[in-house]
Amino acid sequence: MKSNLITQILIVLSFALLLSACSSRVAIQDVNFAQPIEVVAQTNAQGQFEDVRSGLTFNVLPMLEKEGIELSAFSGAEVRFIRNHQGYYFVTAAGFRNVYVMQVRENELRSTNIIRVSDNRLQGPAFNQRNPLIQLIDGDRIINLTKNGIQS
Amino acid sequence: MMKTISRIPVLAVILVVFAGFNAELNAQHQSDYQIVRNYQAEYQTVLNAIKTLDSVEDADRVIGRIDRLNSDFSGNAALINRYIFPENFNTQVASLRDLANASRRHLNRVASQANEITQLNERVGDLTNQIERFNTESDSLRNALQQMTRDRNANRAVAQNLRRQLESRDEFILGLVDSLFIAYDNLSLASLSASERQEFALRADRDNVVGHIAAVVESNISFVDTHTQLSSADFLDLRANYYRFENAWSKLGNKLATVYESSEGRAEKVNEVNGMMDTWKNRLDQSVWRSLSASFENRGLQLASFNSSSAFYSALNSYLDGRINSLRDEAGSEEEKARFETFADVWHNDVKMNWQGNIIDGRVLTHENIATIDRKLSEWGVLAEPRGSNYLILAIILGLVALVMVVLYVTKSGKTAEAKK
């Protein structure tokens, strides 16, 4: 009776292992998403932004609302983003006061952090990849960023 | 003091650190994106410049610009490489260099060919200039030739004018001499008293008779020496003048010699004039004989050389005798007839028609000499006539006569035979 129980347990374990093998998920660790250079492109009249190289497209309208900028005043303006090694997108533009840290979701970019980088609107911002940091320069100012905020 | 010195290195270190920090700060102010965009813009500009190169100098400038591009952006090559992948900074710069160098070589070749074309054009231009210069020189020479022709004619006119002037002066001097001695022309100097002879001599001295005559002779010698290209007619004319002058001088000279015989200085002057007269005659004779010889030679008639009147006459005679003697041995011919006609043309049209007066007056030939030449020339003309055509006509006539006679004889013989039958 005891041996039957052991046999039954082994059979169940074998099935469990077999099932786990059939429904496997691959997870790759230590991926570096860092883009060497920021992507800069103009938005159209609807606020649509497109990175021709990667094919990434999104609309900046939610950010403009957050910045308090009219779409009509922003049409044709340059939006720039860069991706850090962790895969977060850092997005900003001239006229913004914030850098938006965005995370990729299904058909979605969702902000994980909005970093207030200036009380005044940025004049000519630019991102540099300084892995593990993202460097924001604006005129004479240099700000090092992480997904969590400004790195002092 | 020591404290101050020890602070200096510390201060220097701070300055260096600050400078390095500042440099870092400046470097950090650059946008990577902008660096790449700047590189791409410069790369594109250089590429476009290469496409529109049109001279070696432009190519050199572009190559210099590529060097600057390389030095300016090579520090960011890794950054640029990430952005321009799969292109590469080094390969792009190398491509620019290759393109620029290839364009430069091509442009250099074109420039070299253009240079050759330019040189050829310049050569053509030079040749054209040379041709124009030759044309100009040719025109100049033609003008000079025409001028020389005019000058020669002018010289001839000048010579004739000078000769006329000389003749006028000669006549004036001779007139002076004549007027001086007109009273004594038929006077025997031997009958003059010593005082009369002295007065005669003094008057002659006062009028500078010998000096004038010496000047005339000297002028004529100079004229002959400087006018060697005159025609035979001109020289014969001069020779005739000489004899007229010599004739007058011989009379006056003898009288002057007589009245000057007591004065050694005056007699010497007369002798000097006599010597000058000889010089004049010799120079004139040389020109006359050379000119006469050339007149015949120019017509293809080779006379024996001569340097005197008798030799000239002898040369004419020898030539004619030679032709006549040769025609006694062989018949005349067209060639001989042509030679005769040439000689006859020179003799009749030049010697006799143009020169005869001066030949006689100049004592080159006498009337008897001319008559002798005429006679021999006529004889030569008869003998020179080709006889071939006459003999042929005579032979044909004789042949016809003989044929007629044969026909008559045969006809007559036939009739006689029939009558006998």
PDB file of N, CA and C in Angstrom, chain A residues 85-130:
ATOM      1  N   HIS A  85      19.291  52.095 -20.056  1.00  0.00           N
ATOM      2  CA  HIS A  85      19.675  50.681 -20.107  1.00  0.00           C
ATOM      3  C   HIS A  85      18.584  49.770 -19.569  1.00  0.00           C
ATOM      4  N   GLN A  86      17.737  50.326 -18.744  1.00  0.00           N
ATOM      5  CA  GLN A  86      16.670  49.501 -18.170  1.00  0.00           C
ATOM      6  C   GLN A  86      15.455  49.391 -19.082  1.00  0.00           C
ATOM      7  N   GLY A  87      15.446  50.191 -20.090  1.00  0.00           N
ATOM      8  CA  GLY A  87      14.358  50.119 -21.057  1.00  0.00           C
ATOM      9  C   GLY A  87      13.328  51.195 -20.888  1.00  0.00           C
ATOM     10  N   TYR A  88      13.544  52.132 -19.981  1.00  0.00           N
ATOM     11  CA  TYR A  88      12.600  53.241 -19.803  1.00  0.00           C
ATOM     12  C   TYR A  88      12.892  54.345 -20.829  1.00  0.00           C
ATOM     13  N   TYR A  89      11.811  54.883 -21.314  1.00  0.00           N
ATOM     14  CA  TYR A  89      11.948  55.996 -22.257  1.00  0.00           C
ATOM     15  C   TYR A  89      11.948  57.302 -21.466  1.00  0.00           C
ATOM     16  N   PHE A  90      12.856  58.188 -21.803  1.00  0.00           N
ATOM     17  CA  PHE A  90      12.910  59.526 -21.231  1.00  0.00           C
ATOM     18  C   PHE A  90      12.501  60.486 -22.344  1.00  0.00           C
ATOM     19  N   VAL A  91      11.421  61.185 -22.116  1.00  0.00           N
ATOM     20  CA  VAL A  91      10.856  62.025 -23.183  1.00  0.00           C
ATOM     21  C   VAL A  91      10.777  63.453 -22.683  1.00  0.00           C
ATOM     22  N   THR A  92      11.158  64.406 -23.573  1.00  0.00           N
ATOM     23  CA  THR A  92      10.983  65.824 -23.260  1.00  0.00           C
ATOM     24  C   THR A  92      11.001  66.627 -24.556  1.00  0.00           C
ATOM     25  N   ALA A  93      10.872  67.915 -24.428  1.00  0.00           N
ATOM     26  CA  ALA A  93      10.888  68.793 -25.606  1.00  0.00           C
ATOM     27  C   ALA A  93      11.115  70.203 -25.108  1.00  0.00           C
ATOM     28  N   ALA A  94      11.526  71.073 -26.070  1.00  0.00           N
ATOM     29  CA  ALA A  94      11.675  72.486 -25.738  1.00  0.00           C
ATOM     30  C   ALA A  94      10.298  73.014 -25.332  1.00  0.00           C
ATOM     31  N   GLY A  95      10.244  73.751 -24.243  1.00  0.00           N
ATOM     32  CA  GLY A  95       8.968  74.264 -23.760  1.00  0.00           C
ATOM     33  C   GLY A  95       8.433  73.460 -22.592  1.00  0.00           C
ATOM     34  N   PHE A  96       8.991  72.234 -22.422  1.00  0.00           N
ATOM     35  CA  PHE A  96       8.569  71.416 -21.289  1.00  0.00           C
ATOM     36  C   PHE A  96       9.323  71.867 -20.027  1.00  0.00           C
ATOM     37  N   ARG A  97       8.708  71.513 -18.889  1.00  0.00           N
ATOM     38  CA  ARG A  97       9.421  71.703 -17.630  1.00  0.00           C
ATOM     39  C   ARG A  97       9.846  70.350 -17.052  1.00  0.00           C
ATOM     40  N   ASN A  98       9.308  69.272 -17.629  1.00  0.00           N
ATOM     41  CA  ASN A  98       9.510  67.933 -17.082  1.00  0.00           C
ATOM     42  C   ASN A  98      10.164  67.003 -18.097  1.00  0.00           C
ATOM     43  N   VAL A  99      10.740  65.955 -17.534  1.00  0.00           N
ATOM     44  CA  VAL A  99      11.178  64.812 -18.347  1.00  0.00           C
ATOM     45  C   VAL A  99      10.270  63.663 -17.952  1.00  0.00           C
ATOM     46  N   TYR A 100       9.668  63.033 -18.959  1.00  0.00           N
ATOM     47  CA  TYR A 100       8.723  61.952 -18.685  1.00  0.00           C
ATOM     48  C   TYR A 100       9.446  60.619 -18.808  1.00  0.00           C
ATOM     49  N   VAL A 101       9.395  59.855 -17.722  1.00  0.00           N
ATOM     50  CA  VAL A 101       9.984  58.510 -17.728  1.00  0.00           C
ATOM     51  C   VAL A 101       8.855  57.548 -18.044  1.00  0.00           C
ATOM     52  N   MET A 102       8.939  56.893 -19.173  1.00  0.00           N
ATOM     53  CA  MET A 102       7.826  56.090 -19.674  1.00  0.00           C
ATOM     54  C   MET A 102       8.240  54.622 -19.724  1.00  0.00           C
ATOM     55  N   GLN A 103       7.299  53.798 -19.390  1.00  0.00           N
ATOM     56  CA  GLN A 103       7.532  52.359 -19.446  1.00  0.00           C
ATOM     57  C   GLN A 103       6.629  51.770 -20.519  1.00  0.00           C
ATOM     58  N   VAL A 104       7.160  50.779 -21.198  1.00  0.00           N
ATOM     59  CA  VAL A 104       6.410  50.161 -22.292  1.00  0.00           C
ATOM     60  C   VAL A 104       5.386  49.201 -21.717  1.00  0.00           C
ATOM     61  N   ARG A 105       4.165  49.393 -22.154  1.00  0.00           N
ATOM     62  CA  ARG A 105       3.099  48.409 -21.880  1.00  0.00           C
ATOM     63  C   ARG A 105       2.524  48.031 -23.237  1.00  0.00           C
ATOM     64  N   GLU A 106       1.523  47.113 -23.165  1.00  0.00           N
ATOM     65  CA  GLU A 106       0.932  46.684 -24.427  1.00  0.00           C
ATOM     66  C   GLU A 106       0.196  47.870 -25.052  1.00  0.00           C
ATOM     67  N   ASN A 107       0.709  48.307 -26.215  1.00  0.00           N
ATOM     68  CA  ASN A 107       0.147  49.459 -26.926  1.00  0.00           C
ATOM     69  C   ASN A 107       0.079  50.701 -26.029  1.00  0.00           C
ATOM     70  N   GLU A 108       1.064  50.777 -25.182  1.00  0.00           N
ATOM     71  CA  GLU A 108       0.957  51.881 -24.235  1.00  0.00           C
ATOM     72  C   GLU A 108       2.351  52.273 -23.739  1.00  0.00           C
ATOM     73  N   LEU A 109       2.483  53.546 -23.534  1.00  0.00           N
ATOM     74  CA  LEU A 109       3.644  54.066 -22.809  1.00  0.00           C
ATOM     75  C   LEU A 109       3.062  54.715 -21.560  1.00  0.00           C
ATOM     76  N   ARG A 110       3.472  54.232 -20.505  1.00  0.00           N
ATOM     77  CA  ARG A 110       2.900  54.756 -19.259  1.00  0.00           C
ATOM     78  C   ARG A 110       4.036  55.356 -18.426  1.00  0.00           C
ATOM     79  N   SER A 111       3.759  56.560 -17.914  1.00  0.00           N
ATOM     80  CA  SER A 111       4.818  57.219 -17.157  1.00  0.00           C
ATOM     81  C   SER A 111       4.984  56.557 -15.796  1.00  0.00           C
ATOM     82  N   THR A 112       6.232  56.297 -15.490  1.00  0.00           N
ATOM     83  CA  THR A 112       6.536  55.780 -14.155  1.00  0.00           C
ATOM     84  C   THR A 112       7.045  56.900 -13.274  1.00  0.00           C
ATOM     85  N   ASN A 113       7.459  57.989 -13.948  1.00  0.00           N
ATOM     86  CA  ASN A 113       7.953  59.127 -13.186  1.00  0.00           C
ATOM     87  C   ASN A 113       7.900  60.365 -14.082  1.00  0.00           C
ATOM     88  N   ILE A 114       7.582  61.472 -13.521  1.00  0.00           N
ATOM     89  CA  ILE A 114       7.645  62.745 -14.232  1.00  0.00           C
ATOM     90  C   ILE A 114       8.620  63.612 -13.460  1.00  0.00           C
ATOM     91  N   ILE A 115       9.749  63.863 -14.053  1.00  0.00           N
ATOM     92  CA  ILE A 115      10.830  64.526 -13.331  1.00  0.00           C
ATOM     93  C   ILE A 115      10.789  66.011 -13.651  1.00  0.00           C
ATOM     94  N   ARG A 116      10.590  66.777 -12.633  1.00  0.00           N
ATOM     95  CA  ARG A 116      10.602  68.237 -12.799  1.00  0.00           C
ATOM     96  C   ARG A 116      12.064  68.673 -12.879  1.00  0.00           C
ATOM     97  N   VAL A 117      12.462  69.089 -14.016  1.00  0.00           N
ATOM     98  CA  VAL A 117      13.873  69.434 -14.184  1.00  0.00           C
ATOM     99  C   VAL A 117      14.091  70.931 -14.160  1.00  0.00           C
ATOM    100  N   SER A 118      13.043  71.715 -14.325  1.00  0.00           N
ATOM    101  CA  SER A 118      13.246  73.157 -14.364  1.00  0.00           C
ATOM    102  C   SER A 118      11.940  73.851 -14.016  1.00  0.00           C
ATOM    103  N   ASP A 119      12.129  74.966 -13.293  1.00  0.00           N
ATOM    104  CA  ASP A 119      10.945  75.790 -13.043  1.00  0.00           C
ATOM    105  C   ASP A 119      10.568  76.568 -14.301  1.00  0.00           C
ATOM    106  N   ASN A 120      11.573  76.890 -15.042  1.00  0.00           N
ATOM    107  CA  ASN A 120      11.316  77.533 -16.330  1.00  0.00           C
ATOM    108  C   ASN A 120      11.242  76.472 -17.422  1.00  0.00           C
ATOM    109  N   ARG A 121      10.650  76.865 -18.496  1.00  0.00           N
ATOM    110  CA  ARG A 121      10.553  75.915 -19.615  1.00  0.00           C
ATOM    111  C   ARG A 121      11.935  75.710 -20.245  1.00  0.00           C
ATOM    112  N   LEU A 122      12.163  74.473 -20.645  1.00  0.00           N
ATOM    113  CA  LEU A 122      13.452  74.155 -21.276  1.00  0.00           C
ATOM    114  C   LEU A 122      13.563  74.896 -22.612  1.00  0.00           C
ATOM    115  N   GLN A 123      14.794  75.372 -22.900  1.00  0.00           N
ATOM    116  CA  GLN A 123      15.004  76.137 -24.137  1.00  0.00           C
ATOM    117  C   GLN A 123      15.448  75.233 -25.288  1.00  0.00           C
ATOM    118  N   GLY A 124      16.468  74.434 -25.001  1.00  0.00           N
ATOM    119  CA  GLY A 124      16.990  73.544 -26.065  1.00  0.00           C
ATOM    120  C   GLY A 124      17.493  72.269 -25.438  1.00  0.00           C
ATOM    121  N   PRO A 125      16.603  71.441 -24.945  1.00  0.00           N
ATOM    122  CA  PRO A 125      17.063  70.243 -24.239  1.00  0.00           C
ATOM    123  C   PRO A 125      17.651  69.216 -25.203  1.00  0.00           C
ATOM    124  N   ALA A 126      18.536  68.365 -24.638  1.00  0.00           N
ATOM    125  CA  ALA A 126      19.096  67.255 -25.431  1.00  0.00           C
ATOM    126  C   ALA A 126      19.502  66.176 -24.452  1.00  0.00           C
ATOM    127  N   PHE A 127      19.253  64.887 -24.857  1.00  0.00           N
ATOM    128  CA  PHE A 127      19.655  63.764 -24.029  1.00  0.00           C
ATOM    129  C   PHE A 127      20.969  63.191 -24.542  1.00  0.00           C
ATOM    130  N   ASN A 128      21.805  62.808 -23.576  1.00  0.00           N
ATOM    131  CA  ASN A 128      22.994  62.021 -23.919  1.00  0.00           C
ATOM    132  C   ASN A 128      22.938  60.723 -23.130  1.00  0.00           C
ATOM    133  N   GLN A 129      23.351  59.673 -23.759  1.00  0.00           N
ATOM    134  CA  GLN A 129      23.412  58.388 -23.075  1.00  0.00           C
ATOM    135  C   GLN A 129      24.693  58.324 -22.263  1.00  0.00           C
ATOM    136  N   ARG A 130      24.557  58.343 -20.965  1.00  0.00           N
ATOM    137  CA  ARG A 130      25.722  58.177 -20.101  1.00  0.00           C
ATOM    138  C   ARG A 130      25.429  57.020 -19.147  1.00  0.00           C
TER     139      ARG A 130
END
